[in-house]
mmCIF file of C-alpha atoms and ligand atoms in Angstrom:
data_model
loop_
_atom_site.group_PDB
_atom_site.id
_atom_site.type_symbol
_atom_site.label_atom_id
_atom_site.label_comp_id
_atom_site.label_asym_id
_atom_site.label_seq_id
_atom_site.Cartn_x
_atom_site.Cartn_y
_atom_site.Cartn_z
ATOM 1 C CA MET S 1 -15.180 -35.751 54.338
ATOM 2 C CA HIS S 2 -15.832 -39.461 54.992
ATOM 3 C CA ARG S 3 -15.949 -41.225 51.705
ATOM 4 C CA ILE S 4 -14.358 -40.484 48.335
ATOM 5 C CA GLY S 5 -14.725 -42.078 44.903
ATOM 6 C CA VAL S 6 -12.014 -42.866 42.356
ATOM 7 C CA ILE S 7 -12.437 -43.310 38.602
ATOM 8 C CA THR S 8 -9.993 -44.240 35.848
ATOM 9 C CA GLY S 9 -11.304 -42.880 32.542
ATOM 10 C CA GLY S 10 -10.205 -42.877 28.881
ATOM 11 C CA GLY S 11 -7.525 -45.040 27.286
ATOM 12 C CA ASP S 12 -5.478 -46.934 29.854
ATOM 13 C CA CYS S 13 -1.816 -46.241 30.438
ATOM 14 C CA PRO S 14 0.994 -47.481 32.671
ATOM 15 C CA GLY S 15 0.749 -46.020 36.176
ATOM 16 C CA LEU S 16 -3.059 -45.998 36.609
ATOM 17 C CA ASN S 17 -2.922 -48.625 39.344
ATOM 18 C CA ALA S 18 -0.097 -46.763 41.067
ATOM 19 C CA VAL S 19 -2.351 -43.671 41.280
ATOM 20 C CA VAL S 20 -5.350 -45.707 42.519
ATOM 21 C CA ARG S 21 -3.098 -47.240 45.183
ATOM 22 C CA ALA S 22 -1.639 -43.892 46.259
ATOM 23 C CA VAL S 23 -5.053 -42.198 46.492
ATOM 24 C CA THR S 24 -6.456 -45.109 48.498
ATOM 25 C CA LYS S 25 -3.506 -45.521 50.854
ATOM 26 C CA SER S 26 -3.114 -41.802 51.553
ATOM 27 C CA ALA S 27 -6.873 -41.308 52.051
ATOM 28 C CA ILE S 28 -6.943 -44.142 54.590
ATOM 29 C CA ASN S 29 -3.558 -43.574 56.255
ATOM 30 C CA LEU S 30 -3.645 -39.777 56.481
ATOM 31 C CA TYR S 31 -7.342 -39.042 56.997
ATOM 32 C CA GLY S 32 -9.200 -42.285 57.745
ATOM 33 C CA TRP S 33 -11.535 -41.851 54.756
ATOM 34 C CA GLU S 34 -13.315 -44.680 52.929
ATOM 35 C CA VAL S 35 -12.545 -45.109 49.250
ATOM 36 C CA ILE S 36 -14.832 -46.454 46.533
ATOM 37 C CA GLY S 37 -13.585 -47.314 43.047
ATOM 38 C CA PHE S 38 -16.042 -47.089 40.144
ATOM 39 C CA GLU S 39 -15.721 -49.793 37.503
ATOM 40 C CA ASP S 40 -15.092 -49.089 33.820
ATOM 41 C CA GLY S 41 -14.756 -45.341 34.172
ATOM 42 C CA PHE S 42 -17.803 -43.127 33.769
ATOM 43 C CA LYS S 43 -19.847 -46.104 32.562
ATOM 44 C CA GLY S 44 -19.659 -47.552 36.076
ATOM 45 C CA LEU S 45 -20.618 -44.219 37.576
ATOM 46 C CA VAL S 46 -23.777 -44.106 35.446
ATOM 47 C CA GLU S 47 -24.566 -47.797 36.034
ATOM 48 C CA ASN S 48 -23.666 -47.624 39.743
ATOM 49 C CA ARG S 49 -21.028 -50.344 39.524
ATOM 50 C CA TYR S 50 -18.322 -49.952 42.153
ATOM 51 C CA ARG S 51 -16.181 -51.731 44.710
ATOM 52 C CA ILE S 52 -14.742 -50.784 48.085
ATOM 53 C CA LEU S 53 -11.040 -50.025 47.926
ATOM 54 C CA ASP S 54 -9.315 -50.839 51.202
ATOM 55 C CA LEU S 55 -5.617 -51.405 51.877
ATOM 56 C CA GLN S 56 -5.972 -55.062 50.905
ATOM 57 C CA ALA S 57 -7.653 -54.218 47.586
ATOM 58 C CA VAL S 58 -4.762 -52.019 46.451
ATOM 59 C CA SER S 59 -1.995 -54.282 47.708
ATOM 60 C CA GLY S 60 0.394 -55.608 45.031
ATOM 61 C CA ILE S 61 -0.780 -53.350 42.194
ATOM 62 C CA LEU S 62 1.959 -50.694 42.087
ATOM 63 C CA HIS S 63 3.829 -52.379 39.248
ATOM 64 C CA ARG S 64 0.799 -53.693 37.340
ATOM 65 C CA GLY S 65 -0.136 -52.177 33.968
ATOM 66 C CA GLY S 66 -3.729 -51.320 33.028
ATOM 67 C CA THR S 67 -6.258 -50.474 35.722
ATOM 68 C CA ILE S 68 -7.808 -52.869 38.229
ATOM 69 C CA LEU S 69 -10.975 -50.746 38.009
ATOM 70 C CA GLY S 70 -11.377 -51.052 34.231
ATOM 71 C CA THR S 71 -11.856 -48.096 31.892
ATOM 72 C CA THR S 72 -13.424 -47.056 28.587
ATOM 73 C CA ASN S 73 -12.642 -44.210 26.225
ATOM 74 C CA ARG S 74 -16.170 -43.984 24.852
ATOM 75 C CA ASP S 75 -18.620 -43.345 27.707
ATOM 76 C CA ASN S 76 -19.611 -39.800 28.555
ATOM 77 C CA PRO S 77 -22.420 -39.351 31.151
ATOM 78 C CA PHE S 78 -23.450 -36.104 29.438
ATOM 79 C CA ASN S 79 -23.860 -37.910 26.095
ATOM 80 C CA PHE S 80 -24.364 -41.539 27.088
ATOM 81 C CA LEU S 81 -25.201 -44.245 24.562
ATOM 82 C CA ILE S 82 -28.369 -46.155 25.540
ATOM 83 C CA GLU S 83 -29.542 -49.197 23.570
ATOM 84 C CA GLU S 84 -33.227 -50.064 23.974
ATOM 85 C CA ASN S 85 -35.257 -52.432 21.785
ATOM 86 C CA GLY S 86 -32.488 -52.444 19.199
ATOM 87 C CA GLN S 87 -32.540 -48.622 19.058
ATOM 88 C CA LYS S 88 -29.440 -46.546 19.883
ATOM 89 C CA GLU S 89 -29.824 -43.138 21.434
ATOM 90 C CA PHE S 90 -27.548 -40.653 23.248
ATOM 91 C CA ARG S 91 -28.901 -39.244 26.554
ATOM 92 C CA ASP S 92 -27.677 -36.887 29.265
ATOM 93 C CA MET S 93 -27.289 -39.202 32.282
ATOM 94 C CA SER S 94 -25.510 -36.691 34.539
ATOM 95 C CA ALA S 95 -28.512 -36.521 36.902
ATOM 96 C CA VAL S 96 -28.160 -40.289 37.449
ATOM 97 C CA VAL S 97 -24.475 -39.788 38.293
ATOM 98 C CA LEU S 98 -25.365 -37.156 40.907
ATOM 99 C CA GLU S 99 -28.015 -39.465 42.387
ATOM 100 C CA ASN S 100 -25.566 -42.383 42.563
ATOM 101 C CA LEU S 101 -22.914 -40.264 44.290
ATOM 102 C CA ASP S 102 -25.490 -38.952 46.735
ATOM 103 C CA ARG S 103 -26.910 -42.382 47.529
ATOM 104 C CA LEU S 104 -23.416 -43.787 48.154
ATOM 105 C CA GLY S 105 -22.559 -40.837 50.400
ATOM 106 C CA ILE S 106 -19.551 -39.928 48.283
ATOM 107 C CA ASP S 107 -18.255 -36.499 49.273
ATOM 108 C CA ALA S 108 -15.718 -36.040 46.497
ATOM 109 C CA LEU S 109 -14.310 -37.687 43.397
ATOM 110 C CA VAL S 110 -10.782 -38.241 42.060
ATOM 111 C CA VAL S 111 -10.890 -38.508 38.259
ATOM 112 C CA ILE S 112 -7.770 -40.009 36.700
ATOM 113 C CA GLY S 113 -7.923 -39.223 32.989
ATOM 114 C CA GLY S 114 -6.822 -37.397 29.870
ATOM 115 C CA ASP S 115 -8.513 -34.429 28.245
ATOM 116 C CA GLY S 116 -11.796 -36.277 27.546
ATOM 117 C CA SER S 117 -12.255 -37.552 31.112
ATOM 118 C CA LEU S 118 -11.086 -34.294 32.657
ATOM 119 C CA ASN S 119 -13.590 -32.396 30.501
ATOM 120 C CA ILE S 120 -16.315 -34.595 31.967
ATOM 121 C CA ALA S 121 -14.836 -34.056 35.445
ATOM 122 C CA TYR S 122 -15.027 -30.305 34.895
ATOM 123 C CA GLN S 123 -18.670 -30.532 33.796
ATOM 124 C CA LEU S 124 -19.469 -32.579 36.914
ATOM 125 C CA HIS S 125 -17.658 -29.997 39.014
ATOM 126 C CA GLN S 126 -19.884 -27.304 37.475
ATOM 127 C CA LYS S 127 -22.878 -29.358 38.621
ATOM 128 C CA GLY S 128 -21.600 -29.239 42.203
ATOM 129 C CA VAL S 129 -19.493 -32.409 42.454
ATOM 130 C CA LYS S 130 -16.262 -31.909 44.403
ATOM 131 C CA VAL S 131 -13.622 -33.088 41.944
ATOM 132 C CA VAL S 132 -9.843 -33.319 41.696
ATOM 133 C CA GLY S 133 -8.245 -34.525 38.444
ATOM 134 C CA VAL S 134 -5.048 -36.490 37.850
ATOM 135 C CA PRO S 135 -3.397 -36.039 34.414
ATOM 136 C CA LYS S 136 -3.051 -39.352 32.590
ATOM 137 C CA THR S 137 -2.117 -40.184 29.012
ATOM 138 C CA ILE S 138 0.781 -41.679 27.122
ATOM 139 C CA ASP S 139 0.357 -38.790 24.635
ATOM 140 C CA ASN S 140 1.535 -36.103 27.122
ATOM 141 C CA ASP S 141 -0.819 -33.691 25.347
ATOM 142 C CA LEU S 142 -2.535 -32.161 28.403
ATOM 143 C CA SER S 143 -2.024 -28.468 29.041
ATOM 144 C CA ALA S 144 -1.147 -27.069 32.471
ATOM 145 C CA THR S 145 1.219 -29.881 33.429
ATOM 146 C CA ASP S 146 4.770 -30.546 32.316
ATOM 147 C CA LEU S 147 4.124 -34.284 32.246
ATOM 148 C CA THR S 148 1.286 -36.774 32.323
ATOM 149 C CA PHE S 149 2.048 -40.140 33.917
ATOM 150 C CA GLY S 150 2.426 -43.026 31.459
ATOM 151 C CA PHE S 151 4.285 -40.950 28.872
ATOM 152 C CA HIS S 152 7.774 -41.935 29.956
ATOM 153 C CA THR S 153 6.933 -45.641 29.946
ATOM 154 C CA ALA S 154 5.444 -45.380 26.429
ATOM 155 C CA VAL S 155 8.592 -43.597 25.260
ATOM 156 C CA ALA S 156 10.757 -46.324 26.803
ATOM 157 C CA THR S 157 8.730 -48.980 24.951
ATOM 158 C CA ALA S 158 9.128 -47.112 21.652
ATOM 159 C CA MET S 159 12.849 -46.643 22.310
ATOM 160 C CA ASP S 160 13.239 -50.359 22.928
ATOM 161 C CA ALA S 161 11.449 -51.051 19.621
ATOM 162 C CA LEU S 162 13.831 -48.656 17.847
ATOM 163 C CA ASP S 163 16.859 -50.378 19.364
ATOM 164 C CA ARG S 164 15.580 -53.680 17.994
ATOM 165 C CA LEU S 165 14.753 -52.220 14.592
ATOM 166 C CA HIS S 166 18.253 -50.736 14.408
ATOM 167 C CA THR S 167 20.017 -54.095 14.469
ATOM 168 C CA THR S 168 17.815 -55.696 11.824
ATOM 169 C CA ALA S 169 17.869 -52.526 9.657
ATOM 170 C CA GLU S 170 21.654 -52.523 9.746
ATOM 171 C CA SER S 171 21.941 -56.237 8.870
ATOM 172 C CA HIS S 172 19.609 -55.955 5.866
ATOM 173 C CA HIS S 173 20.545 -52.428 4.718
ATOM 174 C CA ARG S 174 16.905 -51.442 4.966
ATOM 175 C CA VAL S 175 14.827 -48.429 5.829
ATOM 176 C CA MET S 176 12.744 -49.116 8.936
ATOM 177 C CA VAL S 177 9.657 -47.055 9.694
ATOM 178 C CA LEU S 178 8.140 -47.130 13.192
ATOM 179 C CA GLU S 179 4.651 -45.647 13.652
ATOM 180 C CA VAL S 180 3.964 -44.533 17.209
ATOM 181 C CA MET S 181 0.863 -43.149 18.961
ATOM 182 C CA GLY S 182 0.282 -39.641 20.283
ATOM 183 C CA ARG S 183 -2.906 -38.425 18.550
ATOM 184 C CA TYR S 184 -2.471 -34.807 17.428
ATOM 185 C CA ALA S 185 0.787 -34.265 19.321
ATOM 186 C CA GLY S 186 4.277 -35.510 18.474
ATOM 187 C CA TRP S 187 5.673 -35.881 21.989
ATOM 188 C CA ILE S 188 6.102 -39.677 21.901
ATOM 189 C CA ALA S 189 7.693 -39.631 18.434
ATOM 190 C CA LEU S 190 10.023 -36.771 19.353
ATOM 191 C CA ALA S 191 11.198 -38.238 22.661
ATOM 192 C CA ALA S 192 11.476 -41.827 21.384
ATOM 193 C CA GLY S 193 13.197 -40.654 18.210
ATOM 194 C CA ILE S 194 15.874 -38.807 20.177
ATOM 195 C CA ALA S 195 16.296 -41.653 22.689
ATOM 196 C CA GLY S 196 16.355 -44.309 19.968
ATOM 197 C CA GLY S 197 18.721 -42.500 17.588
ATOM 198 C CA ALA S 198 16.251 -42.024 14.721
ATOM 199 C CA ASP S 199 17.418 -40.397 11.490
ATOM 200 C CA VAL S 200 14.028 -38.873 10.685
ATOM 201 C CA ILE S 201 11.169 -37.934 13.037
ATOM 202 C CA LEU S 202 7.789 -36.989 11.586
ATOM 203 C CA ILE S 203 5.345 -35.213 13.903
ATOM 204 C CA PRO S 204 1.926 -33.587 13.361
ATOM 205 C CA GLU S 205 3.271 -30.146 14.244
ATOM 206 C CA ILE S 206 5.797 -30.154 11.343
ATOM 207 C CA PRO S 207 4.201 -31.255 8.043
ATOM 208 C CA PHE S 208 6.738 -33.252 6.033
ATOM 209 C CA LYS S 209 7.880 -33.403 2.400
ATOM 210 C CA LEU S 210 8.680 -36.881 1.074
ATOM 211 C CA GLU S 211 11.595 -35.604 -0.987
ATOM 212 C CA LYS S 212 13.233 -34.231 2.173
ATOM 213 C CA ILE S 213 12.954 -37.626 3.874
ATOM 214 C CA CYS S 214 14.481 -39.312 0.809
ATOM 215 C CA GLU S 215 17.260 -36.694 0.702
ATOM 216 C CA LYS S 216 18.194 -37.631 4.266
ATOM 217 C CA ILE S 217 18.265 -41.332 3.387
ATOM 218 C CA GLU S 218 20.439 -40.672 0.297
ATOM 219 C CA GLU S 219 22.744 -38.429 2.320
ATOM 220 C CA ARG S 220 23.283 -41.278 4.767
ATOM 221 C CA THR S 221 23.973 -43.713 1.922
ATOM 222 C CA LEU S 222 26.671 -41.375 0.610
ATOM 223 C CA THR S 223 28.410 -41.427 4.001
ATOM 224 C CA GLY S 224 28.388 -45.230 4.030
ATOM 225 C CA LYS S 225 25.272 -45.720 6.194
ATOM 226 C CA LYS S 226 23.187 -48.216 4.294
ATOM 227 C CA PHE S 227 20.175 -48.170 6.618
ATOM 228 C CA SER S 228 17.869 -45.522 8.056
ATOM 229 C CA ILE S 229 15.414 -45.336 10.925
ATOM 230 C CA ILE S 230 12.256 -43.245 10.656
ATOM 231 C CA VAL S 231 9.818 -42.566 13.519
ATOM 232 C CA VAL S 232 6.361 -41.441 12.402
ATOM 233 C CA ALA S 233 3.751 -40.095 14.818
ATOM 234 C CA GLU S 234 0.280 -41.422 13.932
ATOM 235 C CA GLY S 235 -0.873 -37.803 13.455
ATOM 236 C CA ALA S 236 1.949 -36.815 11.076
ATOM 237 C CA LYS S 237 0.872 -35.487 7.695
ATOM 238 C CA PRO S 238 2.519 -34.336 4.471
ATOM 239 C CA GLU S 239 2.638 -30.643 3.634
ATOM 240 C CA GLY S 240 -0.755 -29.737 2.195
ATOM 241 C CA GLY S 241 -2.112 -33.201 3.117
ATOM 242 C CA GLU S 242 -4.320 -34.688 5.825
ATOM 243 C CA MET S 243 -3.836 -37.024 8.781
ATOM 244 C CA VAL S 244 -4.675 -40.680 8.092
ATOM 245 C CA VAL S 245 -7.828 -41.756 9.925
ATOM 246 C CA GLN S 246 -8.119 -45.453 10.764
ATOM 247 C CA LYS S 247 -11.645 -45.470 12.165
ATOM 248 C CA ILE S 248 -14.397 -43.383 13.718
ATOM 249 C CA VAL S 249 -15.841 -44.265 17.136
ATOM 250 C CA PRO S 250 -19.013 -42.102 17.271
ATOM 251 C CA GLU S 251 -19.730 -42.423 21.007
ATOM 252 C CA SER S 252 -16.201 -41.362 21.991
ATOM 253 C CA HIS S 253 -15.335 -37.851 23.268
ATOM 254 C CA ASP S 254 -12.839 -37.666 20.378
ATOM 255 C CA PRO S 255 -14.314 -40.047 17.755
ATOM 256 C CA VAL S 256 -11.284 -40.027 15.436
ATOM 257 C CA ARG S 257 -8.799 -42.903 15.686
ATOM 258 C CA LEU S 258 -5.621 -42.180 13.736
ATOM 259 C CA GLY S 259 -3.329 -44.758 12.141
ATOM 260 C CA GLY S 260 -1.874 -45.835 8.807
ATOM 261 C CA ILE S 261 0.558 -43.013 8.000
ATOM 262 C CA GLY S 262 3.531 -45.353 8.633
ATOM 263 C CA ASN S 263 2.555 -47.660 5.773
ATOM 264 C CA LYS S 264 1.925 -44.761 3.415
ATOM 265 C CA VAL S 265 5.317 -43.201 4.186
ATOM 266 C CA GLY S 266 7.046 -46.585 3.920
ATOM 267 C CA GLU S 267 5.543 -47.361 0.488
ATOM 268 C CA GLU S 268 6.547 -43.962 -0.849
ATOM 269 C CA ILE S 269 10.103 -44.195 0.483
ATOM 270 C CA GLU S 270 10.569 -47.592 -1.177
ATOM 271 C CA ARG S 271 9.123 -46.271 -4.450
ATOM 272 C CA LEU S 272 11.209 -43.075 -4.491
ATOM 273 C CA THR S 273 14.564 -44.418 -3.202
ATOM 274 C CA GLY S 274 14.390 -48.018 -4.398
ATOM 275 C CA LYS S 275 15.511 -49.041 -0.898
ATOM 276 C CA GLU S 276 13.845 -52.001 0.726
ATOM 277 C CA THR S 277 11.564 -50.589 3.438
ATOM 278 C CA ARG S 278 9.675 -52.244 6.277
ATOM 279 C CA VAL S 279 7.025 -50.739 8.524
ATOM 280 C CA THR S 280 6.199 -51.546 12.162
ATOM 281 C CA VAL S 281 3.124 -50.141 13.882
ATOM 282 C CA LEU S 282 3.786 -50.206 17.622
ATOM 283 C CA GLY S 283 0.131 -49.634 18.569
ATOM 284 C CA HIS S 284 -1.197 -50.588 21.982
ATOM 285 C CA LEU S 285 2.099 -52.101 23.119
ATOM 286 C CA GLN S 286 2.813 -48.498 24.097
ATOM 287 C CA ARG S 287 -0.116 -48.508 26.511
ATOM 288 C CA GLY S 288 0.323 -51.937 28.072
ATOM 289 C CA GLY S 289 2.700 -53.333 30.649
ATOM 290 C CA SER S 290 4.365 -52.122 33.827
ATOM 291 C CA PRO S 291 5.099 -48.473 34.482
ATOM 292 C CA ASN S 292 8.796 -47.663 34.666
ATOM 293 C CA ALA S 293 10.400 -46.229 37.822
ATOM 294 C CA PHE S 294 9.765 -42.630 36.769
ATOM 295 C CA ASP S 295 6.041 -43.225 36.180
ATOM 296 C CA ARG S 296 5.617 -45.255 39.394
ATOM 297 C CA ILE S 297 7.049 -42.353 41.360
ATOM 298 C CA LEU S 298 5.118 -39.650 39.454
ATOM 299 C CA SER S 299 1.850 -41.610 39.768
ATOM 300 C CA THR S 300 2.382 -42.046 43.506
ATOM 301 C CA ARG S 301 3.150 -38.344 43.933
ATOM 302 C CA TYR S 302 0.054 -37.424 41.894
ATOM 303 C CA GLY S 303 -2.184 -39.787 43.902
ATOM 304 C CA VAL S 304 -1.072 -38.405 47.269
ATOM 305 C CA ALA S 305 -1.344 -34.821 45.950
ATOM 306 C CA ALA S 306 -4.929 -35.508 44.812
ATOM 307 C CA THR S 307 -5.943 -36.722 48.278
ATOM 308 C CA LYS S 308 -4.280 -33.698 49.874
ATOM 309 C CA ALA S 309 -6.036 -31.356 47.423
ATOM 310 C CA LEU S 310 -9.394 -32.823 48.504
ATOM 311 C CA LYS S 311 -8.461 -32.417 52.159
ATOM 312 C CA ALA S 312 -7.539 -28.766 51.485
ATOM 313 C CA GLY S 313 -10.917 -28.207 49.792
ATOM 314 C CA ASN S 314 -9.129 -27.435 46.530
ATOM 315 C CA TYR S 315 -11.977 -28.684 44.330
ATOM 316 C CA GLY S 316 -12.168 -28.221 40.561
ATOM 317 C CA SER S 317 -8.411 -28.578 40.344
ATOM 318 C CA MET S 318 -5.931 -30.949 38.721
ATOM 319 C CA VAL S 319 -2.638 -32.088 40.197
ATOM 320 C CA SER S 320 0.205 -31.019 37.973
ATOM 321 C CA LEU S 321 3.973 -31.275 37.618
ATOM 322 C CA GLN S 322 5.597 -27.851 37.277
ATOM 323 C CA GLY S 323 9.339 -28.302 36.879
ATOM 324 C CA SER S 324 10.189 -30.722 39.674
ATOM 325 C CA VAL S 325 7.310 -29.741 41.958
ATOM 326 C CA VAL S 326 3.850 -31.366 42.135
ATOM 327 C CA THR S 327 1.204 -28.700 42.646
ATOM 328 C CA THR S 328 -2.407 -28.019 41.560
ATOM 329 C CA VAL S 329 -3.902 -25.943 38.732
ATOM 330 C CA PRO S 330 -7.541 -25.127 37.884
ATOM 331 C CA LEU S 331 -9.096 -27.996 35.914
ATOM 332 C CA GLU S 332 -10.221 -25.645 33.165
ATOM 333 C CA ASP S 333 -6.591 -24.669 32.451
ATOM 334 C CA ALA S 334 -5.869 -28.297 31.589
ATOM 335 C CA ILE S 335 -8.756 -28.939 29.224
ATOM 336 C CA GLY S 336 -9.010 -25.805 27.090
ATOM 337 C CA GLU S 337 -6.400 -26.680 24.520
ATOM 338 C CA LEU S 338 -4.208 -29.696 23.696
ATOM 339 C CA LYS S 339 -0.512 -29.278 24.440
ATOM 340 C CA LYS S 340 1.258 -29.749 21.118
ATOM 341 C CA VAL S 341 4.993 -29.679 20.484
ATOM 342 C CA PRO S 342 6.093 -26.068 19.870
ATOM 343 C CA VAL S 343 8.054 -26.139 16.588
ATOM 344 C CA ASP S 344 10.901 -24.230 18.235
ATOM 345 C CA HIS S 345 10.912 -26.480 21.338
ATOM 346 C CA GLU S 346 14.349 -27.070 22.799
ATOM 347 C CA MET S 347 14.035 -30.818 22.059
ATOM 348 C CA ILE S 348 13.371 -30.065 18.369
ATOM 349 C CA GLN S 349 16.490 -27.912 18.317
ATOM 350 C CA VAL S 350 18.499 -30.625 20.050
ATOM 351 C CA ALA S 351 17.289 -33.204 17.533
ATOM 352 C CA ARG S 352 18.192 -30.978 14.590
ATOM 353 C CA ALA S 353 21.606 -30.264 16.145
ATOM 354 C CA VAL S 354 22.447 -33.985 16.173
ATOM 355 C CA GLY S 355 21.401 -34.336 12.541
ATOM 356 C CA ILE S 356 17.830 -35.633 12.853
ATOM 357 C CA SER S 357 15.562 -34.533 9.995
ATOM 358 C CA PHE S 358 11.904 -33.598 10.494
ATOM 359 C CA GLY S 359 11.220 -33.999 6.787
ATOM 360 C CA ASP S 360 10.854 -30.243 6.367
HETATM 361 O O1 LIG V 401 -4.830 -41.267 23.914
HETATM 362 C C1 LIG V 401 -4.144 -42.465 24.027
HETATM 363 C C2 LIG V 401 -4.163 -43.219 22.722
HETATM 364 O O2 LIG V 401 -3.397 -44.404 22.879
HETATM 365 C C3 LIG V 401 -3.665 -42.424 21.520
HETATM 366 O O3 LIG V 401 -2.279 -42.323 21.442
HETATM 367 C C4 LIG V 401 -4.301 -43.216 20.400
HETATM 368 O O4 LIG V 401 -4.489 -42.399 19.270
HETATM 369 C C5 LIG V 401 -5.623 -43.659 20.973
HETATM 370 O O5 LIG V 401 -5.489 -43.601 22.382
HETATM 371 C C6 LIG V 401 -6.043 -45.046 20.562
HETATM 372 O O6 LIG V 401 -7.302 -45.295 21.060
HETATM 373 P P1 LIG V 401 -7.983 -46.752 21.090
HETATM 374 O O7 LIG V 401 -7.439 -47.460 22.296
HETATM 375 O O8 LIG V 401 -9.433 -46.471 21.190
HETATM 376 O O9 LIG V 401 -7.574 -47.453 19.830
#
């Protein structure tokens, strides 16, 4: 092994730069390898856009949000959007990727991504590319790892928002609804709701009934609490209803973009309880900014583990946190199925025990 490539793919999240830095430093310090970073995720791999990552290039980026390499959550080399003469067409460009890797003398690739990017990594692995994956996403919805990096920072951001909403809710005797991200999984809403002292948490895994939410608000009013805090995951849906889709991005691995349930829930609460209700959509604030201490450490551990997995010839694997230990698992174990919140999860039970309603 002489030269490895690194890619950050999919939606960005806090800790990406910390992984890029750890992969680069450990590859150089431990094994004397050269490291090349592809720009804008798999798009750069198809278009052969890259830069050399040396110790200087990754200096001072540990604490920086985003990714110095750039990323996209819409470009898939196996189904790549080409625009020619005003015509749009999807083509399989994986052969071009293999050619580019070969021409650059890249022996192996570290793919830092969520389920979409790791699916692509697995397909490349099946075509003979030596790949190791690193689990990234604020959603924490990847199987085969206890945690993805970026999740804890997103939860901290949502918790901070809830702390702020609390004080204004209390002053105005209002209901405050906070919509958070998470796609089809309720991990961010659940964790932020517990950390931020929410009264109601709505997650995709537990369809809600509006009357149950209103009951909780009324119950609080009767005990003298004139305000309520509701956390809604973007994928939450009413019993018998559907998730609210904000837009469709056809070229994306998962074209559906969720969003809008917070406003719907807020309007209904105001109508049914007569209580003044305000809605905040936290959006991409959850993805931006510096990783917290936990994510800086996890990202660094993941980056070093990825380099070591390549050195050990452990290709087609993903680094993974199991309990308190960083290890590796087969890539295909991570991409088969999204990790949703089990409805009997210990954190759900804890939330219920402290009086939080799930609207069920
Ligand atoms: O997967 C990360 C995530 O932030 C989801 O929580 C959210 O649904 C989605 O990406 C938003 O995607 P985009 O950045 O394309 O709006």
